PDB file of C-alpha atoms in Angstrom:
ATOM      1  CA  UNK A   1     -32.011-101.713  -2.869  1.00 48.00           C
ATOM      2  CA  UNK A   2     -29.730 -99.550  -4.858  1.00 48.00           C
ATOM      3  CA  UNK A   3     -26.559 -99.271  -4.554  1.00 47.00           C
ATOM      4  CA  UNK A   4     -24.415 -95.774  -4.740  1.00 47.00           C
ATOM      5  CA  UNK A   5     -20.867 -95.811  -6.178  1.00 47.00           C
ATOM      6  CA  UNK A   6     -18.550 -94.218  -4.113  1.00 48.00           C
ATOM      7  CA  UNK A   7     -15.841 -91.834  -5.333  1.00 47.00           C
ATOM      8  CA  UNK A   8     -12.608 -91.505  -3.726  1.00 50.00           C
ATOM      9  CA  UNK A   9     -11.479 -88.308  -3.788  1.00 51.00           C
ATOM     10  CA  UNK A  10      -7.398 -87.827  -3.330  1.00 51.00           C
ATOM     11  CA  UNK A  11      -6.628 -85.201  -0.497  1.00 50.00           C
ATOM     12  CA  UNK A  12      -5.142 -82.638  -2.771  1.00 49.00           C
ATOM     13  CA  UNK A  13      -8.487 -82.016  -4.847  1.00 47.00           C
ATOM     14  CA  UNK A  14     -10.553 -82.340  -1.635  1.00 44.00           C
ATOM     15  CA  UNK A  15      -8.305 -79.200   0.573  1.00 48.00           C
ATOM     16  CA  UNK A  16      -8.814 -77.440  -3.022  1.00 47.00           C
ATOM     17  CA  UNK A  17     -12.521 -77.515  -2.753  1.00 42.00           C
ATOM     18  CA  UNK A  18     -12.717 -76.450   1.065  1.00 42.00           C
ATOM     19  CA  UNK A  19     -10.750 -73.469  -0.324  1.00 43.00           C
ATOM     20  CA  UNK A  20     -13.055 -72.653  -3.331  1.00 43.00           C
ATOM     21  CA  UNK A  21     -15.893 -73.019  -0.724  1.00 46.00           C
ATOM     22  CA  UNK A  22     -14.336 -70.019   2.300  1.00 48.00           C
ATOM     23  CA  UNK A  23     -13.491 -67.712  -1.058  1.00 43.00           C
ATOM     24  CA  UNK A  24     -17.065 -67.884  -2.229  1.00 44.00           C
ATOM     25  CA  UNK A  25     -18.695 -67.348   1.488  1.00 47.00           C
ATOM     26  CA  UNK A  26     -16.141 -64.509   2.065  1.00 46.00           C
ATOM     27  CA  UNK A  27     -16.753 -62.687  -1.379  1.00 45.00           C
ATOM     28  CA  UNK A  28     -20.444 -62.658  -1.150  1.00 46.00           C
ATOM     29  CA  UNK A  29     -19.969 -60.957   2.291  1.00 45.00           C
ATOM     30  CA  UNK A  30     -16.987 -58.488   0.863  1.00 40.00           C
ATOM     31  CA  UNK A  31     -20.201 -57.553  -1.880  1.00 39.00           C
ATOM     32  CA  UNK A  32     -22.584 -56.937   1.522  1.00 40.00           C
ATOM     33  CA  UNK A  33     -22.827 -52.991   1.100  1.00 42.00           C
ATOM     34  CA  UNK A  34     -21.819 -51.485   4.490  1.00 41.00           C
ATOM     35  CA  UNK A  35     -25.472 -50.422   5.504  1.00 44.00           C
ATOM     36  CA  UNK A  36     -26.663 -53.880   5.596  1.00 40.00           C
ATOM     37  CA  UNK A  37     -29.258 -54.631   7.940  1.00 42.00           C
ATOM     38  CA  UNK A  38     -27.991 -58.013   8.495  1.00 43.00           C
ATOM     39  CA  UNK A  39     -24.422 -56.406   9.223  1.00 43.00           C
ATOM     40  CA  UNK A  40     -23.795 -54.779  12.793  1.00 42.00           C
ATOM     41  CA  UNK A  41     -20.450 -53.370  13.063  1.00 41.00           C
ATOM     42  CA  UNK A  42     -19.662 -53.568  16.660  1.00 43.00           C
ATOM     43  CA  UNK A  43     -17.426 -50.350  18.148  1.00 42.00           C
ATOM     44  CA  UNK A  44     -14.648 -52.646  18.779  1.00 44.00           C
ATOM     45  CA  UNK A  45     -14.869 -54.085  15.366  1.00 46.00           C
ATOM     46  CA  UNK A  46     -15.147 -50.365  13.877  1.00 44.00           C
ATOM     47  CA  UNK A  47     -11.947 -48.903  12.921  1.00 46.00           C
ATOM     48  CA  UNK A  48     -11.698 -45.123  12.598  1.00 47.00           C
ATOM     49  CA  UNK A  49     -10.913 -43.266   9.370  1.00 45.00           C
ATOM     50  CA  UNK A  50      -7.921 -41.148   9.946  1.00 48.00           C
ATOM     51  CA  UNK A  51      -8.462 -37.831   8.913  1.00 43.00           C
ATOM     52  CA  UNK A  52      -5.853 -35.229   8.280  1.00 45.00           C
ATOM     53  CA  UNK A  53      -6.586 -31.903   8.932  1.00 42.00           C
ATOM     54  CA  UNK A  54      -4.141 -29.212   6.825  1.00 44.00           C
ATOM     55  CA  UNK A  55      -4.312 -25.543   8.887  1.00 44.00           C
ATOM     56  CA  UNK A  56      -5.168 -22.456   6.570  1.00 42.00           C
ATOM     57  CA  UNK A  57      -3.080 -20.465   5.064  1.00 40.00           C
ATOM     58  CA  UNK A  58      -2.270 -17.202   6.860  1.00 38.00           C
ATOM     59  CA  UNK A  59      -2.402 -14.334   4.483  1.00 34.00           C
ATOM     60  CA  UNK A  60      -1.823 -10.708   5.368  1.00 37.00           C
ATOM     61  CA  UNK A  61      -4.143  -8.166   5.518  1.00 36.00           C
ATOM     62  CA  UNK A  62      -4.853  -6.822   2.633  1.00 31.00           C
ATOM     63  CA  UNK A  63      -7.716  -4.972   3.297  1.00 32.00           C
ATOM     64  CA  UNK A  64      -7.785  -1.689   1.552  1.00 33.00           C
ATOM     65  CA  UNK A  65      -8.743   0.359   4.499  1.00 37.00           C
ATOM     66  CA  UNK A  66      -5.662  -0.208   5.985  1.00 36.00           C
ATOM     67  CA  UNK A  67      -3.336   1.879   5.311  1.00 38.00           C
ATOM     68  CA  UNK A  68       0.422   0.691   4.370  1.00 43.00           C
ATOM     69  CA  UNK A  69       4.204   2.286   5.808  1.00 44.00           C
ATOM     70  CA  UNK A  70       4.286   5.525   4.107  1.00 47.00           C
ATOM     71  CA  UNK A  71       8.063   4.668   3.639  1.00 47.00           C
ATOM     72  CA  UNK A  72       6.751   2.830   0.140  1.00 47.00           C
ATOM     73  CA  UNK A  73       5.308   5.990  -0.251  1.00 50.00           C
ATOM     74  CA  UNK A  74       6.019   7.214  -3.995  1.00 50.00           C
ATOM     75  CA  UNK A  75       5.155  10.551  -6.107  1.00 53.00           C
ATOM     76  CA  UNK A  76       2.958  10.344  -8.541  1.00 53.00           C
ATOM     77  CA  UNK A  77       4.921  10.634 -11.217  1.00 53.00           C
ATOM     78  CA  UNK A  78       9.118   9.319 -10.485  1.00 52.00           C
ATOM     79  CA  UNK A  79      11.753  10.273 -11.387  1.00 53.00           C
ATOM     80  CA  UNK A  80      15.399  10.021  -9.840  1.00 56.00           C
ATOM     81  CA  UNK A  81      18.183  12.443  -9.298  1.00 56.00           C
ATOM     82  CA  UNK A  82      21.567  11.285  -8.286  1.00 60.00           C
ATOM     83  CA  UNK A  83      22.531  15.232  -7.327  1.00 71.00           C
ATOM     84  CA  UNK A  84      23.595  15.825  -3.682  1.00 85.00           C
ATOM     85  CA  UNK A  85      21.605  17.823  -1.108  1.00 90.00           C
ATOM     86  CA  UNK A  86      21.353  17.946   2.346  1.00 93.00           C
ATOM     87  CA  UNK A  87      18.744  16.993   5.083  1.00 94.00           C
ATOM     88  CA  UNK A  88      16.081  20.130   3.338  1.00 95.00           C
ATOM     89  CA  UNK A  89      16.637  18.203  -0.134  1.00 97.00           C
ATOM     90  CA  UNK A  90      18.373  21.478  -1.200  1.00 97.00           C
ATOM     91  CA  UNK A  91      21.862  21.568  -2.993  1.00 95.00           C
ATOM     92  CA  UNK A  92      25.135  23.804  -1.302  1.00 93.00           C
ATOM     93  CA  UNK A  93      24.046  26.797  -3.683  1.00 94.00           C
ATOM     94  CA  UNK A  94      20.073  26.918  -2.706  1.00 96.00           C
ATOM     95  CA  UNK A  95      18.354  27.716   0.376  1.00 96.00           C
ATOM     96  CA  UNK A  96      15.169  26.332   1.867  1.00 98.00           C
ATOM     97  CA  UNK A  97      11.575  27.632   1.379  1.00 98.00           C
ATOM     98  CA  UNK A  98       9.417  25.182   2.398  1.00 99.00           C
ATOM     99  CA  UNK A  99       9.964  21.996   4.031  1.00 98.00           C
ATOM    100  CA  UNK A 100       8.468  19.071   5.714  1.00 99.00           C
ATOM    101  CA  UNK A 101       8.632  15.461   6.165  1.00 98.00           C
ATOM    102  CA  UNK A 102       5.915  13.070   4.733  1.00 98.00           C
ATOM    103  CA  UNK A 103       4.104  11.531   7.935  1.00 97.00           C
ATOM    104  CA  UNK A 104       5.105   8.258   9.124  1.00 96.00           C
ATOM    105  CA  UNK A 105       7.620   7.893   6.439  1.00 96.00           C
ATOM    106  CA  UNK A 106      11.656   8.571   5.917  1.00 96.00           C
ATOM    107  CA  UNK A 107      10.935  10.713   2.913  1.00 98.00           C
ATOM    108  CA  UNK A 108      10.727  14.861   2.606  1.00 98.00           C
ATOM    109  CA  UNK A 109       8.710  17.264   0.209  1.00 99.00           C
ATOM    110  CA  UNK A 110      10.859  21.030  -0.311  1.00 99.00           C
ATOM    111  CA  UNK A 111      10.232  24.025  -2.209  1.00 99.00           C
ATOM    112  CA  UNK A 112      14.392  25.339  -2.753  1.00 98.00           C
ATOM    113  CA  UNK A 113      15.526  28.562  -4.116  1.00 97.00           C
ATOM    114  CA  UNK A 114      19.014  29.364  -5.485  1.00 96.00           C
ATOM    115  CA  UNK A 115      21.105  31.736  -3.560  1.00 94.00           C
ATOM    116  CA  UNK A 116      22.456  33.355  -6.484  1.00 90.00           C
ATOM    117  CA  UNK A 117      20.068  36.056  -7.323  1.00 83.00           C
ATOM    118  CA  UNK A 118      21.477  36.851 -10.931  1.00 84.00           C
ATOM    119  CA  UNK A 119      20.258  33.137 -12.081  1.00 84.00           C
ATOM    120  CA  UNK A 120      17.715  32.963  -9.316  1.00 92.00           C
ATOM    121  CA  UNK A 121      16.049  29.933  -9.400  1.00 97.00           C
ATOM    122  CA  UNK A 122      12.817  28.235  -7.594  1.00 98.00           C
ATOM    123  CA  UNK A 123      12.309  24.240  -7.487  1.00 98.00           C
ATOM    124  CA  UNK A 124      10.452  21.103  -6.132  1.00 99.00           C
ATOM    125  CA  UNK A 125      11.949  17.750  -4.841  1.00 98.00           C
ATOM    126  CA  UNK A 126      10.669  14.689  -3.406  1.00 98.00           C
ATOM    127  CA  UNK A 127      12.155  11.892  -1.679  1.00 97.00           C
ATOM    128  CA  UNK A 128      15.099  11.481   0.638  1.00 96.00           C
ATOM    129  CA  UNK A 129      18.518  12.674   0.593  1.00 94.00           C
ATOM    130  CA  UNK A 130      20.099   9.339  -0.361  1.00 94.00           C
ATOM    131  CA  UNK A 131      17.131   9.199  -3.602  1.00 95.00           C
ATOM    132  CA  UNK A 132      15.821  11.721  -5.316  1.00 96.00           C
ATOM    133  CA  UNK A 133      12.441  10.954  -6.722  1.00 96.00           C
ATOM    134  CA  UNK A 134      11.391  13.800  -8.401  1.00 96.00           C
ATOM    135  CA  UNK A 135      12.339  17.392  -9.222  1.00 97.00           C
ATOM    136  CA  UNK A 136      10.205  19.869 -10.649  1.00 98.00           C
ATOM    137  CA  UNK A 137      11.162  20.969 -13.050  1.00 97.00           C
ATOM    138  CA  UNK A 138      13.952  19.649 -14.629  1.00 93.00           C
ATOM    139  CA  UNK A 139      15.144  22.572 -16.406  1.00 93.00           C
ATOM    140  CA  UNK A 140      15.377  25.620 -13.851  1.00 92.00           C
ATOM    141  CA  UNK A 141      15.241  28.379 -16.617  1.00 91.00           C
ATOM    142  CA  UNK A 142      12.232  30.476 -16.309  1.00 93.00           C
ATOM    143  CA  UNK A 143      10.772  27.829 -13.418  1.00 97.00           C
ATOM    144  CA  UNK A 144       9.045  30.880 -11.797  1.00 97.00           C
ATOM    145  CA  UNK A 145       7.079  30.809 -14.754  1.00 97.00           C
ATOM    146  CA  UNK A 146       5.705  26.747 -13.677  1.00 98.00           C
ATOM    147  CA  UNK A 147       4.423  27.635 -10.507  1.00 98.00           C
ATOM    148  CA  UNK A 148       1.679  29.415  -8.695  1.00 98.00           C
ATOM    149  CA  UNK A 149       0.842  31.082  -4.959  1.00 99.00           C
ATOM    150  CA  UNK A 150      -2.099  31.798  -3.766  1.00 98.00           C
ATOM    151  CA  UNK A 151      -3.038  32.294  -0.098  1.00 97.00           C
ATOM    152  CA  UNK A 152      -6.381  33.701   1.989  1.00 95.00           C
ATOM    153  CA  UNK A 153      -6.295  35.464   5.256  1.00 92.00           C
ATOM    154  CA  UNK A 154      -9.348  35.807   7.532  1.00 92.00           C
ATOM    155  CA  UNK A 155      -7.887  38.155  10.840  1.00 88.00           C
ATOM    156  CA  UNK A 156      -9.630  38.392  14.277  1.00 82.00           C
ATOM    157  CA  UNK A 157      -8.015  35.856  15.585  1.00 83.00           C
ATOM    158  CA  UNK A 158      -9.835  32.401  17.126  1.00 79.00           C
ATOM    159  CA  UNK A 159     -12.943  34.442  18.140  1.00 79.00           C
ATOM    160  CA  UNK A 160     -13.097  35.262  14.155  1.00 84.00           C
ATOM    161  CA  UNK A 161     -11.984  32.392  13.399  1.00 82.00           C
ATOM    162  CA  UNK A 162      -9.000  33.231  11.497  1.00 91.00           C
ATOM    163  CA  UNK A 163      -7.093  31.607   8.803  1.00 96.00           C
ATOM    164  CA  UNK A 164      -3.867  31.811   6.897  1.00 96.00           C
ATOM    165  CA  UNK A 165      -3.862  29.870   4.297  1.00 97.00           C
ATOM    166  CA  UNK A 166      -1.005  29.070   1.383  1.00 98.00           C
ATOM    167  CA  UNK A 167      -0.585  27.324  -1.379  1.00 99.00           C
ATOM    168  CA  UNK A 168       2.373  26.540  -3.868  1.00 99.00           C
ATOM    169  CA  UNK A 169       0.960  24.763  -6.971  1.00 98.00           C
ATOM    170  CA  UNK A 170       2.575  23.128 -10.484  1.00 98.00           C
ATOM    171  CA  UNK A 171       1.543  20.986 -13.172  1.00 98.00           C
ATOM    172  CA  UNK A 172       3.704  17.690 -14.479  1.00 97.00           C
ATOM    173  CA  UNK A 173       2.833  14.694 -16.152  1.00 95.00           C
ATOM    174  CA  UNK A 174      -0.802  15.338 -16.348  1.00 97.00           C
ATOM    175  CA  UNK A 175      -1.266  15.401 -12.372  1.00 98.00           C
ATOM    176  CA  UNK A 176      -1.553  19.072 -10.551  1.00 98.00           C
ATOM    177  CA  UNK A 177       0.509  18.957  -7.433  1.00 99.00           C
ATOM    178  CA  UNK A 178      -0.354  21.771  -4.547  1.00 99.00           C
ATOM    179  CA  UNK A 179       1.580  21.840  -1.481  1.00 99.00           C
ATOM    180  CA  UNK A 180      -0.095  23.386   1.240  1.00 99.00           C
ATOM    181  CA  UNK A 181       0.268  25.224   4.695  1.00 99.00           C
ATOM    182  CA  UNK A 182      -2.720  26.434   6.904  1.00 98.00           C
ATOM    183  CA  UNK A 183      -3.368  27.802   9.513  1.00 97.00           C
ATOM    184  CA  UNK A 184      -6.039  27.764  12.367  1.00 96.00           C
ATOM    185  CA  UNK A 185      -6.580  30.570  14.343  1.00 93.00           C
ATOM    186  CA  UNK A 186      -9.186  28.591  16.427  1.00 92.00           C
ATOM    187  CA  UNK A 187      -7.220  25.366  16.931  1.00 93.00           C
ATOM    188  CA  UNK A 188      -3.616  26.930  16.465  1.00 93.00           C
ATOM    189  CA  UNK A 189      -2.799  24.438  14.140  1.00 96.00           C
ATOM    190  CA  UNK A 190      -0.352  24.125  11.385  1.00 97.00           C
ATOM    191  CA  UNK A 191      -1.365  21.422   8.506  1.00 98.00           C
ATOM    192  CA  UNK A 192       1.041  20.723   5.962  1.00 99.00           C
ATOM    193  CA  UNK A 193       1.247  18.162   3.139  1.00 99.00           C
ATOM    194  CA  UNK A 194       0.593  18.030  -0.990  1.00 99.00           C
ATOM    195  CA  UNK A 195      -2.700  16.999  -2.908  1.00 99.00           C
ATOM    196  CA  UNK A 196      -2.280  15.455  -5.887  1.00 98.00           C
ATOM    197  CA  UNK A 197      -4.746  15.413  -8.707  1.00 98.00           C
ATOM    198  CA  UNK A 198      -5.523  13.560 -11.759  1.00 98.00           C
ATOM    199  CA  UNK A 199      -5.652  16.066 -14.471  1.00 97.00           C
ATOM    200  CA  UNK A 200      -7.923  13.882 -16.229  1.00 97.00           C
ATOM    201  CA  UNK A 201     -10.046  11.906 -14.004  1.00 97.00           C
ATOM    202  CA  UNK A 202      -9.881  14.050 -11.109  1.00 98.00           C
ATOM    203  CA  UNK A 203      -8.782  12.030  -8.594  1.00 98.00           C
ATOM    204  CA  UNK A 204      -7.216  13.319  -5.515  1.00 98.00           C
ATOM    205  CA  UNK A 205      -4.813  11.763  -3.329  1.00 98.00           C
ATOM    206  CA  UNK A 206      -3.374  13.624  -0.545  1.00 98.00           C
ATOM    207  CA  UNK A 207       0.128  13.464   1.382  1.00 98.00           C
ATOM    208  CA  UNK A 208      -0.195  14.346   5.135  1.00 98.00           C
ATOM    209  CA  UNK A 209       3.050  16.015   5.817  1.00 98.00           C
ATOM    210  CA  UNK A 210       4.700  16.317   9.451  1.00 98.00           C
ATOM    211  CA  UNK A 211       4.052  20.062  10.830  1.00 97.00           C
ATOM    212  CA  UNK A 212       6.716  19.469  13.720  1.00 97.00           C
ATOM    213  CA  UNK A 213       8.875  18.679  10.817  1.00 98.00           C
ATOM    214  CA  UNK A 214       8.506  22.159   8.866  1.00 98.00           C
ATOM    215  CA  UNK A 215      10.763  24.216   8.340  1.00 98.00           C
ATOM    216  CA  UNK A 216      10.788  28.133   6.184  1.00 98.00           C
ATOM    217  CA  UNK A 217       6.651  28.857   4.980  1.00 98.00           C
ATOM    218  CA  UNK A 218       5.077  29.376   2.052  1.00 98.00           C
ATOM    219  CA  UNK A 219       4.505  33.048   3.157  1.00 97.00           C
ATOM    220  CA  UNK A 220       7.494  34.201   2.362  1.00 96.00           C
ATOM    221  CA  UNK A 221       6.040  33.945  -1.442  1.00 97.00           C
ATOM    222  CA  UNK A 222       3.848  36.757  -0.779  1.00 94.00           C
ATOM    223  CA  UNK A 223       6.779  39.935  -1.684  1.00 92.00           C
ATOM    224  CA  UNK A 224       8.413  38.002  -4.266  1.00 94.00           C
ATOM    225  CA  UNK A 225       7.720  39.234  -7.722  1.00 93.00           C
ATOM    226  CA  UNK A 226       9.194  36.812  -9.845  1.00 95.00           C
ATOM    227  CA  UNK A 227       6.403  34.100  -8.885  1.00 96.00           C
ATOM    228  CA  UNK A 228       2.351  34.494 -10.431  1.00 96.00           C
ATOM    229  CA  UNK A 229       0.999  35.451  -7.236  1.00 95.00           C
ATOM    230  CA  UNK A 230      -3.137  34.709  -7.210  1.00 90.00           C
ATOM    231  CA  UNK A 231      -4.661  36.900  -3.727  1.00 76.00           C
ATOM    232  CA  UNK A 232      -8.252  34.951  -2.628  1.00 73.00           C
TER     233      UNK A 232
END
């Protein structure tokens, strides 16, 4: 019969393999992928992935069919002016023409003539009274010279149909700028405002003016002979 030797093996070395031997049967099931077969998950085992959801962003419409405050609402080409004037945009020696306030906005288009008729004068302005943003022109010598009227009238009143129209035009910075006023025998409405166009592209943008705002009219053009007067 044959005899087996028999180790003694001291406590310490003996706990240190039982250790070795839960590390090796808990790494190969840490290697397990997660879709094991031979691994069911149970739902109170399962514990749930927090997830954090972040809101979007809210960003304002920018949509280009709607249409901002017309108090941002600048000329085409600006300028400032630091000269006083009163609510009309005219100066304590000038009297109103034309005038009307932009719609939904603060800001005023006027057509001013100088009271003194000796060093009689005609010019534009846009803006408000506290801000100038653009005269026209800058130089009033010979300005009746750098602007034209031209108006249409159709009589017979609404069964004709009949118009009266007017129009003040002028030319700076490369844009054309005609201020307008007509009238609708058939609706009996007044439309004021300004188109402005690109002298080179041909562009046009057009400023609806206020007609409960206006005040004077461009008719008043019609018997003045300094101005280049065009009948259609």
């Amino acid at each position: 019969m044959r005899k087996h030797k028999i180790y003694k093996i001291s406590p310490a070395i003996y706990m240190g393999i039982v250790i070795l031997s839960g590390c090796s049967n808990r790494n190969n099931n840490l290697t397990k992928p997660i879709d094991s077969p031979n691994k069911v998950i149970s739902h109170e085992e399962a514990t749930p992935i927090p997830i954090t959801v972040t809101p979007a962003p809210v960003l304002n419409d920018l949509s280009p069919n709607k249409p901002e405050e017309n108090d941002e609402l600048t000329p085409i080409q600006e300028e400032t002016s630091t000269e006083e004037v009163n609510e009309h945009l005219c100066s304590e020696n000038e009297e109103v023409l034309f005038s009307f306030a932009i719609a939904n906005s603060k800001k005023t288009a006027s057509i001013c003539i100088s009271t003194n008729q000796q060093d009689a004068y005609i010019v534009y302005r846009f803006g408000t009274k506290d801000k100038i943003e653009l005269v026209y022109p800058e130089n009033t010598e010979n300005s009746w010279d750098a602007f034209t009227y031209s108006y249409y009238m159709r009589g017979g009143g609404a069964g004709n149909e009949g118009l009266d129209l007017n129009y003040l035009e002028f030319e700076n910075g490369g844009y054309v700028y005609k201020l307008y006023e007509e009238y609708s025998s058939e609706s009996k409405e007044t439309r004021v405002g300004i188109l402005v166009t690109n002298r080179e592209t041909g562009e046009e943008t057009v400023i609806e003016g206020d007609s409960n705002s206006r005040t004077g009219s461009l008719i008043d053009l019609r018997d003045n002979d300094r101005i280049n007067i065009i009948p259609q």
